[in-house]
Tab-separated table of C-alpha atoms and ligand atoms in Angstrom:
chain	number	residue	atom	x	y	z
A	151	UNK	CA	-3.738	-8.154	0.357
A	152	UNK	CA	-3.297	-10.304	-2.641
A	153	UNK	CA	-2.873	-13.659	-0.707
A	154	UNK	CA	-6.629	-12.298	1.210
A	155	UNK	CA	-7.931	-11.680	-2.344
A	156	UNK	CA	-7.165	-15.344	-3.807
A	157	UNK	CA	-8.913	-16.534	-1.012
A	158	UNK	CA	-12.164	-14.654	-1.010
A	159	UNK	CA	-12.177	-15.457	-4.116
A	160	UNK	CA	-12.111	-19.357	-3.378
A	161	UNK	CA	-14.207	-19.218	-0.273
A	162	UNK	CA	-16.776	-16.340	-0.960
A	163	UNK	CA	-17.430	-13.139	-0.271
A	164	UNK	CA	-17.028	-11.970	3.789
A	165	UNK	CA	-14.971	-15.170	4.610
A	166	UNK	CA	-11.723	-13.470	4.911
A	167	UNK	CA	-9.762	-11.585	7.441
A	168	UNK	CA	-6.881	-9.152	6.811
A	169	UNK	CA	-4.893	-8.652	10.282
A	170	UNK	CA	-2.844	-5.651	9.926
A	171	UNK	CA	-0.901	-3.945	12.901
A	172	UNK	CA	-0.516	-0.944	10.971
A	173	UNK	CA	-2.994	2.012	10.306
A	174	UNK	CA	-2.777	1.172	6.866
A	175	UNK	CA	-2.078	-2.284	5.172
A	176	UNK	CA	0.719	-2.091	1.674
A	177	UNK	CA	3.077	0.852	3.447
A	178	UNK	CA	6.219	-1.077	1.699
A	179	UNK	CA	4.295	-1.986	-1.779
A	180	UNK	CA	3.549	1.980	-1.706
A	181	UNK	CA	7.230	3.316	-1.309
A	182	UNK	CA	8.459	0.112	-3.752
A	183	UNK	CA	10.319	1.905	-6.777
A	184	UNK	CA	10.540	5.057	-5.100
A	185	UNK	CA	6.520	5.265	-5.650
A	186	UNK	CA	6.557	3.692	-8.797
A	187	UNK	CA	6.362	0.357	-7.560
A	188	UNK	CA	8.292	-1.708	-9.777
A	189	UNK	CA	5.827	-4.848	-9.907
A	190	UNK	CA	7.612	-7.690	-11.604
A	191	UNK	CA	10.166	-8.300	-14.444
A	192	UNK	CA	10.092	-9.895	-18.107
A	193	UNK	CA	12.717	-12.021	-16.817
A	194	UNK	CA	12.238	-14.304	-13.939
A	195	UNK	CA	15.171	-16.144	-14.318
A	196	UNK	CA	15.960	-18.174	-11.200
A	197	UNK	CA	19.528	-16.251	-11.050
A	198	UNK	CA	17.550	-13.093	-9.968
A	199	UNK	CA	16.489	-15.196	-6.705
A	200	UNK	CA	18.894	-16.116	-3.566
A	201	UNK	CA	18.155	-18.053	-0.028
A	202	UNK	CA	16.021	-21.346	-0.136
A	203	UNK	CA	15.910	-22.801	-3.659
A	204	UNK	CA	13.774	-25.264	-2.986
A	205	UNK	CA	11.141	-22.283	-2.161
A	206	UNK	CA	11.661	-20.071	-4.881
A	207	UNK	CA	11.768	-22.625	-7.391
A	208	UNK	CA	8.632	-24.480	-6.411
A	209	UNK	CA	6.862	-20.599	-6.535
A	210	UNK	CA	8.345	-19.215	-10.038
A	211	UNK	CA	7.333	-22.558	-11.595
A	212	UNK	CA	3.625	-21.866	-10.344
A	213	UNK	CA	3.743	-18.389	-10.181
A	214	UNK	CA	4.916	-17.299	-13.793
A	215	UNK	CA	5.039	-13.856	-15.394
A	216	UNK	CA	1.722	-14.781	-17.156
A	217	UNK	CA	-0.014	-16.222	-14.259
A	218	UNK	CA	1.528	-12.304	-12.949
A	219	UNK	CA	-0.037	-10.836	-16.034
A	220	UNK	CA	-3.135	-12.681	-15.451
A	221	UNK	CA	-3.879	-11.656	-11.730
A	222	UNK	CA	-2.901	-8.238	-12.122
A	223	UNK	CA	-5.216	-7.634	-15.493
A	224	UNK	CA	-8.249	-9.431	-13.171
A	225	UNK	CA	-7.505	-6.160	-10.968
A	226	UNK	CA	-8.191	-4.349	-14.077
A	227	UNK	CA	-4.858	-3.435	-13.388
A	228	UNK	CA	-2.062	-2.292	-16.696
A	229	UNK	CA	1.471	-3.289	-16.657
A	230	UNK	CA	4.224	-1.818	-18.863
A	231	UNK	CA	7.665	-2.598	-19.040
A	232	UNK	CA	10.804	-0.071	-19.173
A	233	UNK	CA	13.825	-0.567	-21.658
A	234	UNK	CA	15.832	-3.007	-19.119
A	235	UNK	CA	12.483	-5.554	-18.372
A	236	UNK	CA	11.395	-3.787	-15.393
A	237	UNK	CA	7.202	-4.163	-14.640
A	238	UNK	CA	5.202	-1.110	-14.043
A	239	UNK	CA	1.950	-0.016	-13.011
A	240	UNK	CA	0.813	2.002	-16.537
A	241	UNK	CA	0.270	4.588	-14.045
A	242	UNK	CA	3.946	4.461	-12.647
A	243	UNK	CA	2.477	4.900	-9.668
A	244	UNK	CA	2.334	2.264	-6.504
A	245	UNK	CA	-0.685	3.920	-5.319
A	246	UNK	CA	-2.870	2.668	-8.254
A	247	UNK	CA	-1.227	-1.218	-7.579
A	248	UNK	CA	-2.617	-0.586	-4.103
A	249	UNK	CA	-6.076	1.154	-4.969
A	250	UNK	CA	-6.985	-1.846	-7.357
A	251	UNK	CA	-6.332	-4.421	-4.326
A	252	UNK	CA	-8.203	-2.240	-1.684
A	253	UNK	CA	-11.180	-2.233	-4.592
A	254	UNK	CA	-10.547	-5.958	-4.794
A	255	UNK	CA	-10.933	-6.456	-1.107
A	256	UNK	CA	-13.950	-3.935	-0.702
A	257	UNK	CA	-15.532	-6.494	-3.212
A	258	UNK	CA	-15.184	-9.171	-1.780
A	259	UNK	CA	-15.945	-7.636	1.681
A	260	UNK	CA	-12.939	-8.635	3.270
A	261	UNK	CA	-12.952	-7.728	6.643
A	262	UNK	CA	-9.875	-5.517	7.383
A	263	UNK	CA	-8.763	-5.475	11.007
A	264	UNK	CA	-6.590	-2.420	10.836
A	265	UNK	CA	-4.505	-1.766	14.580
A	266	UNK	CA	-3.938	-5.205	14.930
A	267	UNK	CA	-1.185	-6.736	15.880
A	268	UNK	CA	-1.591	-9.842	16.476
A	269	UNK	CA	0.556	-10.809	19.632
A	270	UNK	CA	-0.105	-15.020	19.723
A	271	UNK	CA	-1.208	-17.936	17.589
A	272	UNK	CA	-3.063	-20.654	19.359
A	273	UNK	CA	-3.655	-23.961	17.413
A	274	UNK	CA	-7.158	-25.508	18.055
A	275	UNK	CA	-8.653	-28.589	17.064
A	276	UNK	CA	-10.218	-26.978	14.128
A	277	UNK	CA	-8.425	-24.491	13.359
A	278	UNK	CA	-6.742	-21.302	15.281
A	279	UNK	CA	-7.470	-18.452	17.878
A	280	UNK	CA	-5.155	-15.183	16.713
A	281	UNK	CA	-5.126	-13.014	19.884
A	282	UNK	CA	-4.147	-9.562	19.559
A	283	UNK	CA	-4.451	-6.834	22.533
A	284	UNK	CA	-8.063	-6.091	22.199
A	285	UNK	CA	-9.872	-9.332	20.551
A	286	UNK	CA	-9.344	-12.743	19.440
A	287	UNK	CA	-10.033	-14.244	16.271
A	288	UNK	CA	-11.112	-17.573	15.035
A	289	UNK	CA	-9.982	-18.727	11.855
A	290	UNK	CA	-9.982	-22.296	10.180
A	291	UNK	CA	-6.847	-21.155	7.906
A	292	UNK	CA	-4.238	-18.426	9.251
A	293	UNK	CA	-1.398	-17.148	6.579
A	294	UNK	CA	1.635	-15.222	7.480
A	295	UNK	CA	2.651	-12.409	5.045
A	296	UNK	CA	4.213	-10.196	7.746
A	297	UNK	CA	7.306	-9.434	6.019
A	298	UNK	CA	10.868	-8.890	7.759
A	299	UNK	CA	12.519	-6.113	9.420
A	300	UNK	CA	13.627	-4.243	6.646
A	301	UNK	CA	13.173	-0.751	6.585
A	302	UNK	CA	11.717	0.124	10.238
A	303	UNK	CA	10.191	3.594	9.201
A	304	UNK	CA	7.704	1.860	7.294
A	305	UNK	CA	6.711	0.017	9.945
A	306	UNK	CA	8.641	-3.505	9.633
A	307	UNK	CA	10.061	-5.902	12.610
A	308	UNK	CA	10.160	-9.427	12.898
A	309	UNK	CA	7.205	-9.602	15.446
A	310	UNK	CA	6.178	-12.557	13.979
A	311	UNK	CA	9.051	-14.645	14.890
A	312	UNK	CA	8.066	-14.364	17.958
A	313	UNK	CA	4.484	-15.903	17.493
A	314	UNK	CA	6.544	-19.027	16.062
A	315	UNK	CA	8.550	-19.301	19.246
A	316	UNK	CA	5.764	-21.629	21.533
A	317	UNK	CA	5.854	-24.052	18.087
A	318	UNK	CA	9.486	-23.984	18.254
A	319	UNK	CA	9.481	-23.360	14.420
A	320	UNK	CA	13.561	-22.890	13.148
A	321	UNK	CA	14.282	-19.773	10.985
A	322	UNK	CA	17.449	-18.303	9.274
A	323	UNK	CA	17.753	-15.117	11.116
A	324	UNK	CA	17.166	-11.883	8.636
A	325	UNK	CA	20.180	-10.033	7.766
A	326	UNK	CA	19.845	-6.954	5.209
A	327	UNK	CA	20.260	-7.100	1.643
A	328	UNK	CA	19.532	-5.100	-1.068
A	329	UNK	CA	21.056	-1.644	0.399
A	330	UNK	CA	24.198	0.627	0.412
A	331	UNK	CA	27.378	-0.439	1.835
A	332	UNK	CA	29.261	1.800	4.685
A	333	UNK	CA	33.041	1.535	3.907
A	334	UNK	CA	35.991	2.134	6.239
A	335	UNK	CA	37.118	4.842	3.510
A	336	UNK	CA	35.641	8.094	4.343
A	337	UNK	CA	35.680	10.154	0.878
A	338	UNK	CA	33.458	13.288	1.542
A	339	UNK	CA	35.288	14.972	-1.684
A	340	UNK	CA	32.990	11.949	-3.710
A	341	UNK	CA	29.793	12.735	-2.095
A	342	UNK	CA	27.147	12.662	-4.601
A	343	UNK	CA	29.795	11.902	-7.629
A	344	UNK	CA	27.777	9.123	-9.767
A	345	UNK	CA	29.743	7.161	-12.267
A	346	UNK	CA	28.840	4.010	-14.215
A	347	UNK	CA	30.854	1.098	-13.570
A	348	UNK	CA	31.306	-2.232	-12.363
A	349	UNK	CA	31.340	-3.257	-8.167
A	350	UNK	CA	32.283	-7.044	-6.962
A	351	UNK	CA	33.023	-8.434	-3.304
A	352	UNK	CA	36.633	-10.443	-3.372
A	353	UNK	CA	36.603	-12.990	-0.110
A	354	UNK	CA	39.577	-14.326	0.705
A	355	UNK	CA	41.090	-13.082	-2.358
A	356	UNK	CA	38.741	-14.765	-4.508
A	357	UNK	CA	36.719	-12.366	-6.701
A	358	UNK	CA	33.025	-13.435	-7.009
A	359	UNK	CA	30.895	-12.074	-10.160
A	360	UNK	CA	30.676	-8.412	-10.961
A	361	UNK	CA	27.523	-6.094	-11.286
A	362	UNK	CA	27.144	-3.601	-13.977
A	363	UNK	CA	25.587	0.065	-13.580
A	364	UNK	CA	25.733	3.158	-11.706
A	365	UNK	CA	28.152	3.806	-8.604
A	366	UNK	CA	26.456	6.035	-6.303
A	367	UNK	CA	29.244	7.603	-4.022
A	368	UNK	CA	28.238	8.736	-0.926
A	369	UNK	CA	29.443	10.183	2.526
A	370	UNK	CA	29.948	6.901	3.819
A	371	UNK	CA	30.129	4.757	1.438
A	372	UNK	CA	28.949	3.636	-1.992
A	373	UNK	CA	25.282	3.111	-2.967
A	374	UNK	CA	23.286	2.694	-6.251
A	375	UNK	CA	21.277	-0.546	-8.001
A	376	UNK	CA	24.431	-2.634	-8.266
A	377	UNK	CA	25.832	-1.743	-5.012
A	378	UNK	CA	22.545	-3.023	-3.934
A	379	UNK	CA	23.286	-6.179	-5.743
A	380	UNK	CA	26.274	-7.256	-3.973
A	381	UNK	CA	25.334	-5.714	-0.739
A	382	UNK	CA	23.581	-9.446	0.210
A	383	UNK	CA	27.270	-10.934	0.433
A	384	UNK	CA	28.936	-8.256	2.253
A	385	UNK	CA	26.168	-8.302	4.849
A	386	UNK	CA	26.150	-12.114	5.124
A	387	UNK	CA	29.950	-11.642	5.963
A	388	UNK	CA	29.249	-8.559	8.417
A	389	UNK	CA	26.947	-10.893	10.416
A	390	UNK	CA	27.929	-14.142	10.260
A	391	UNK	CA	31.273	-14.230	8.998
A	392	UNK	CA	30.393	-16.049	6.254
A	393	UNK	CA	30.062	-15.693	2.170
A	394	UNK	CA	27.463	-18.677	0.689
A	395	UNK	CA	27.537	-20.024	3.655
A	396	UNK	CA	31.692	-20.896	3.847
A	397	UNK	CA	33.592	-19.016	7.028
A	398	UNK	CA	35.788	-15.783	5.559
A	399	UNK	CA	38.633	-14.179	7.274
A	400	UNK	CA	38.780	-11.073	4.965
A	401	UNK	CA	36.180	-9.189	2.327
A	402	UNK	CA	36.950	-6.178	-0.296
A	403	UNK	CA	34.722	-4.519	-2.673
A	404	UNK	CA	35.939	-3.538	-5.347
A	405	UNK	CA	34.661	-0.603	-8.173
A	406	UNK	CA	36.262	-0.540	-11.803
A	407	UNK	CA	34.948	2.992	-13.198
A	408	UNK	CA	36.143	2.366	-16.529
A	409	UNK	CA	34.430	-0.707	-17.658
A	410	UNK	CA	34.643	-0.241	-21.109
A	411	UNK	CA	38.257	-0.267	-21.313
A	412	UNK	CA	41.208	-3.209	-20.375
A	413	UNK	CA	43.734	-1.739	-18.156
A	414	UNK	CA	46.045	-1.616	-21.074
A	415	UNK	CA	43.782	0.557	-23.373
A	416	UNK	CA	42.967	2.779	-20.428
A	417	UNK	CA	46.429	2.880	-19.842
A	418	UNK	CA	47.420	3.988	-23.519
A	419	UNK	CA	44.458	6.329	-23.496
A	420	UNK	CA	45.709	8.395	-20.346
A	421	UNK	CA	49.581	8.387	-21.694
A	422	UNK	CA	48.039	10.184	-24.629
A	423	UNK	CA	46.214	12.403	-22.337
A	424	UNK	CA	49.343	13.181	-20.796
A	425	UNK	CA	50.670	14.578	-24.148
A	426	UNK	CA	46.875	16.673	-24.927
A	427	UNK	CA	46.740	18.004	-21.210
A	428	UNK	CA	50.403	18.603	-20.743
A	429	UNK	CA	50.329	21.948	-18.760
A	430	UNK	CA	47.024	21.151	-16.941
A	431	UNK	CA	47.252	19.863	-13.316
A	432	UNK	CA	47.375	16.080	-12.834
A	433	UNK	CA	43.865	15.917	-11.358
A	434	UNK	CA	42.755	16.481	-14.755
A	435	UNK	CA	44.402	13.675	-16.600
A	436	UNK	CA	41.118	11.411	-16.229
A	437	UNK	CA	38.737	14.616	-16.889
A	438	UNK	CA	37.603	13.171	-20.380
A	439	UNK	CA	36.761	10.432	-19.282
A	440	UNK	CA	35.275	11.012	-15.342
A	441	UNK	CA	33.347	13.504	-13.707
A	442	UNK	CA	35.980	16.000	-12.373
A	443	UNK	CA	35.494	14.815	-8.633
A	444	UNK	CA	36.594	11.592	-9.602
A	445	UNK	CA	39.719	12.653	-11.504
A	446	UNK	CA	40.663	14.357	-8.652
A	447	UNK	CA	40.016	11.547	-5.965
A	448	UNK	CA	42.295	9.104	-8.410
A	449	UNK	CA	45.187	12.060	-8.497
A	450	UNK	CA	45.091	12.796	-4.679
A	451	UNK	CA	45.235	8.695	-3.794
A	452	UNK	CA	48.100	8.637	-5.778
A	453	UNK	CA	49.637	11.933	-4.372
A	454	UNK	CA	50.386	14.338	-7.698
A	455	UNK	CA	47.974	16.671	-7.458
A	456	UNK	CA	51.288	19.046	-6.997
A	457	UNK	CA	52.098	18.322	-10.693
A	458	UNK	CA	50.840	19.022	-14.227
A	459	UNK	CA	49.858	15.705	-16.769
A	460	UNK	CA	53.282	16.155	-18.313
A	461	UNK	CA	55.043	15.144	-15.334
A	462	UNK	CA	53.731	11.816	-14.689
A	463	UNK	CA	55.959	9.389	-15.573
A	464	UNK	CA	55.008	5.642	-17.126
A	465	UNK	CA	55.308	4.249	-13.204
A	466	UNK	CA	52.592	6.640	-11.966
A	467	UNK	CA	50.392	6.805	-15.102
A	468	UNK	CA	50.163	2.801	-14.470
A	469	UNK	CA	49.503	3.349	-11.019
A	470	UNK	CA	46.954	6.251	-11.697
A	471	UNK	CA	44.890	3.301	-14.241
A	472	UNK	CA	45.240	0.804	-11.928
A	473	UNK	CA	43.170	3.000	-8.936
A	474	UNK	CA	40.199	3.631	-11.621
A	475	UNK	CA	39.833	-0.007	-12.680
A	476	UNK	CA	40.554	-1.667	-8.656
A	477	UNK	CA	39.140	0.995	-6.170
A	478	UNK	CA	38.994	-0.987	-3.028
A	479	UNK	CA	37.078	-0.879	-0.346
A	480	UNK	CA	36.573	-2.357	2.924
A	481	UNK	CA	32.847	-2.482	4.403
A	482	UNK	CA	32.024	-2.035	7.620
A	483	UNK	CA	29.025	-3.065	10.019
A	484	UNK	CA	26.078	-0.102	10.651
A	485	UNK	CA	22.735	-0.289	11.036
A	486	UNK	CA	21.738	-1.516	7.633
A	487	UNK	CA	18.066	-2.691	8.292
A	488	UNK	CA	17.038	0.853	7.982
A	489	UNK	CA	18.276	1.555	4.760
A	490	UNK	CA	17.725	-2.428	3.678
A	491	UNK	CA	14.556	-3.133	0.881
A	492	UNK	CA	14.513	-6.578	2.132
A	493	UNK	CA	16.025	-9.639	4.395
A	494	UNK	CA	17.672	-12.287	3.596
A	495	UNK	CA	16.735	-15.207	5.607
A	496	UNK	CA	13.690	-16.213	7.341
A	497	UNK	CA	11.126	-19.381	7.144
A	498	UNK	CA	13.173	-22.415	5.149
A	499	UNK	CA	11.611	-25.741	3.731
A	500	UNK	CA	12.885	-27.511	6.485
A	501	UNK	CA	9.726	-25.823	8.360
A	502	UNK	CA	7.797	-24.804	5.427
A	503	UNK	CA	6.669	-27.432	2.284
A	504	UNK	CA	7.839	-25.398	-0.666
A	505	UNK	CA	5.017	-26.956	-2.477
A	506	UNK	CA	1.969	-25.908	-0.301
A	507	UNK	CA	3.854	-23.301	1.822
A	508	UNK	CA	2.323	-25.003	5.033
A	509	UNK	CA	4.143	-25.212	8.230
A	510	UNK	CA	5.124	-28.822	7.934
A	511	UNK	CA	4.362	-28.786	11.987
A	512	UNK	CA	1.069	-26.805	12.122
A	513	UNK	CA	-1.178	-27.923	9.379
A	514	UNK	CA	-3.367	-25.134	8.543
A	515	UNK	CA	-1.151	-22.485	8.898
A	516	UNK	CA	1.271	-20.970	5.905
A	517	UNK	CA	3.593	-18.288	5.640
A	518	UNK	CA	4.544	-16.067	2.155
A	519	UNK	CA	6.505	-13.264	1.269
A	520	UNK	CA	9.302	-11.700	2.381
A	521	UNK	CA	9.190	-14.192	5.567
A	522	UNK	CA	10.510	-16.616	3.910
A	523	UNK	CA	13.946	-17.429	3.251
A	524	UNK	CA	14.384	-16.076	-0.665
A	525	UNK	CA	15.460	-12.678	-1.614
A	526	UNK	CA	15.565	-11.535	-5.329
A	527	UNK	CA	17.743	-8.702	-7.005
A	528	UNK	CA	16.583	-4.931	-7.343
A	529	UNK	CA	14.130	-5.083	-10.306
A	530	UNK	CA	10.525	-6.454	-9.361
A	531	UNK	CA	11.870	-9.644	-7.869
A	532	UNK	CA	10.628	-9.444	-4.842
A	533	UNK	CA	7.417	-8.210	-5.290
A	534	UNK	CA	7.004	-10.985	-7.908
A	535	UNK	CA	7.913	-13.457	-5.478
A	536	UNK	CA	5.353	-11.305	-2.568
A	537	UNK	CA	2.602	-11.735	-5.328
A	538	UNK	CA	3.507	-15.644	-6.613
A	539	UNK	CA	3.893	-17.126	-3.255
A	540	UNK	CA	0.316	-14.993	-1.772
A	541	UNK	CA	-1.378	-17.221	-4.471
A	542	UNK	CA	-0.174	-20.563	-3.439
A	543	UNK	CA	-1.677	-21.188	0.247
A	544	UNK	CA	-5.580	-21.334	-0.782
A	545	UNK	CA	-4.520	-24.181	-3.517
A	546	UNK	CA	-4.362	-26.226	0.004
A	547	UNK	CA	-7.006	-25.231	2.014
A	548	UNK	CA	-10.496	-27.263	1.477
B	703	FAD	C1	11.829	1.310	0.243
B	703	FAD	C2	11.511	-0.012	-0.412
B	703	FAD	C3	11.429	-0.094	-1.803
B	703	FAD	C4	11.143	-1.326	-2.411
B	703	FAD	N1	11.023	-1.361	-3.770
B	703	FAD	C5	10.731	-2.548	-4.365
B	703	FAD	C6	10.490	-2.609	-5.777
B	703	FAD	O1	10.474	-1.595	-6.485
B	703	FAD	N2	10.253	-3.836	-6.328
B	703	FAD	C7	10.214	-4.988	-5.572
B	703	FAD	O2	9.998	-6.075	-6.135
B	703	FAD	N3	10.368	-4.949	-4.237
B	703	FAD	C8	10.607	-3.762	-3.619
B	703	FAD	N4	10.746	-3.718	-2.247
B	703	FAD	C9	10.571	-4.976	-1.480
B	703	FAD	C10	9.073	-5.333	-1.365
B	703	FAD	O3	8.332	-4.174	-1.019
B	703	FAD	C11	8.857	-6.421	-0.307
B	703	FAD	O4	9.665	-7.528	-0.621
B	703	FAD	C12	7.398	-6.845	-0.258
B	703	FAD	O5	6.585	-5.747	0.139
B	703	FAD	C13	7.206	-8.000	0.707
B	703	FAD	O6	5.837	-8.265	0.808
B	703	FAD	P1	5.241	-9.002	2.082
B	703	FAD	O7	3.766	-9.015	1.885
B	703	FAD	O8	5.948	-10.261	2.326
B	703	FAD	O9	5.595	-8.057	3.323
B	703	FAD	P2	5.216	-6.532	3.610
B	703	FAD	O10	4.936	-5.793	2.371
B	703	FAD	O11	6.304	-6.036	4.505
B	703	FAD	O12	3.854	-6.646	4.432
B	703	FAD	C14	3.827	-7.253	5.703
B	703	FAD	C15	2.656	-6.674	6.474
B	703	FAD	O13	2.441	-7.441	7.670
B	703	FAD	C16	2.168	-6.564	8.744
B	703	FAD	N5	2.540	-7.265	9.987
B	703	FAD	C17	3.768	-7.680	10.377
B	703	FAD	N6	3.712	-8.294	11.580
B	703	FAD	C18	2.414	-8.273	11.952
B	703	FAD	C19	1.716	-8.741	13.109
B	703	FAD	N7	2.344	-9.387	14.114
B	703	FAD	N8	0.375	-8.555	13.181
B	703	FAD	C20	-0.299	-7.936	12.151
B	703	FAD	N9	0.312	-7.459	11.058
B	703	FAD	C21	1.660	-7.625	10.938
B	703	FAD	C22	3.050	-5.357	8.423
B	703	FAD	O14	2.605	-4.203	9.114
B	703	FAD	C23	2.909	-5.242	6.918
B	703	FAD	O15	1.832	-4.436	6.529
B	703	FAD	C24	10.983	-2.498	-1.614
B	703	FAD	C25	11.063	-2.402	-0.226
B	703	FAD	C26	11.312	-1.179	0.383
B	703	FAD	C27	11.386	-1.119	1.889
């Protein structure tokens, strides 16, 4: 919609087509942020970004948060930011993001083509034929923002891999990222316990950076923003065996629920509970400091729920600390494109010029979005990146 928008407004009004297979165009923008559609961020530090470097460099640098600002106020459209950076529509709702482009669009009578999947690309001399079951369409300039296959329900495959095949155009395949983790460890008595903490992946006993915030347990598994965050590594390892790209024979993740304390103060702090909670049961020795659940989870891995706080001796008390600050976990494969917000992987700058985002084979044709290979972090990221890179193509067309 945006990308359509930039270029009606370069090439006039009713010179634009919007091929969408759906019913609807923006299905994903309108469930972003749980409806809230969390637009962009106050910090677009190139750390927030993963996959092709080369790609999301050469897009942040032309696509910054006040060229954001700028595009989204010619909508007419208000941003406001939360406590932690995080862009908003004023409205904190998605659906008035997506009303101001469909007004956009009406207004600059771009055609919408709704139904249409479009099922082959044929290059011409002077330009392209886009054939879907019931027409074909002639364009000069054709731009791919069809997305990945993350999250199905709303519609999403990789359809448009397939239009690439006759061109023989290389891709990283999509893997998930940004979604909860299924662990080996069944622990039903967690389900639903939320704690704030810290969660990191150790590969081959190497233990790669942590991410703060709030541990979702759940039925099977763990979930919540910083889950999220590391869940790009553990399903890079789950498909191809690999972490950054280097082979890995084993993975972890790991959750410290007390963050704010070494393992020596926490350590201290539940021998002292020992003394205050004497004649309670053990699975209360970390109910200060935990929701009860948890306490209990910690006391039952280390077998004493049979015996009150003043029983424990130093050996278990240690052993009880060292569960809350190293609860491991190992991950396991399921079908995590379902439950993914985006891919990793997709169109690299070995097929696509990071500067013009044109097929380096097929001039005249460009691809944005999610299709290509970068991924950001939960927090606007990657509708930032959506937005940036939908402004780029029409800089190259004449
Ligand atoms: C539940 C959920 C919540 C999210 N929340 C956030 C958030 O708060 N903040 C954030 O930054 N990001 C969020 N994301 C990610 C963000 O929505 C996507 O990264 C972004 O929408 C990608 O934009 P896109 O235009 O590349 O692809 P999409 O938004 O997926 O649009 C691609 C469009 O192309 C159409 N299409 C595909 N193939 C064809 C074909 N062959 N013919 C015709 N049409 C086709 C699709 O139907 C679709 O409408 C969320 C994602 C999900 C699933």
């Amino acid at each position: 919609m945006a990308c359509a928008i930039h270029c009606a407004r370069h090439f006039g009004k009713g010179s634009v087509i919007l091929v969408e297979k759906q019913s609807r165009p923006g299905r994903k923008l309108l469930a972003a942020g749980n409806g809230r559609c969390n637009i962009s961020n106050e910090d677009l530090s190139l750390s927030h970004y993963h996959g092709e470097a080369a790609l999301y460099t050469s897009v942040l640098e032309r696509f910054p948060l006040e060229k954001a600002l700028d595009f989204f106020q010619s909508l007419g459209l208000v941003l406001r930011a939360d406590e932690a950076g995080r862009l908003y529509p004023y409205s904190n709702r998605g659906s008035s993001v997506f009303g101001r482009l469909q007004a956009e669009l009406e207004r600059l009578q771009v055609e919408l083509l709704l139904d249409h999947p479009v099922s082959a690309i044929q290059k011409q001399k002077n330009g392209f034929r886009l054939i879907s079951e019931t027409d074909t369409i002639l364009a000069q300039y054709v731009v791919l923002c069809c997305g990945s296959k993350a999250c199905p329900s709303l519609g999403a495959d990789d359809s448009v891999l397939t239009l690439l095949k006759p061109f023989s155009i290389r891709y990283s395949p999509f893997f998930p990222s940004l979604s909860p983790i299924m662990t080996l460890e069944k622990h039903k008595m967690l389900k639903g316990v939320r704690a704030a903490g810290k969660v990191w992946v150790t590969a081959d006993g190497k233990a790669l950076p942590a991410k703060e915030g709030e541990i979702q347990f759940t039925e099977t598994g763990l979930s919540g923003i910083c889950v999220f965050e590391i869940s790009r590594l553990v399903h890079e390892y789950l498909t191809f065996g690999t972490v950054r790209g280097k082979e890995i024979h084993s993975l972890k993740v790991t959750a410290d629920v007390v963050p704010d304390m070494s393992f020596q103060q926490l350590n201290e702090y539940l021998k002292s509970c020992r003394k205050l909670f004497c004649y309670e049961p053990a699975d209360r020795l970390f109910s200060g400091l935990l929701p009860e659940k948890l306490s209990e989870y910690i006391a039952a891995g280390c077998k004493v729920q049979q015996r009150s706080c003043g029983e424990l001796g130093d050996g278990t008390i240690k052993k009880m600390a060292s569960q809350a600050k190293t609860m491991s976990f190992t991950p396991i494969p399921f079908e995590a494109f379902s439950q993914a917000q985006v891919c990793a992987g997709g169109l690299g700058s070995d097929e696509v010029d990071p500067r013009t985002l044109m097929l380096r084979k097929i001039p005249g044709l460009f691809a944005c979005g999610e299709l290509l290979n970068v991924d950001g972090d939960c927090g606007g990221y990657n509708l930032h990146f959506a937005f940036g890179s939908a402004s780029i193509p029409v800089k190259f067309m004449k």
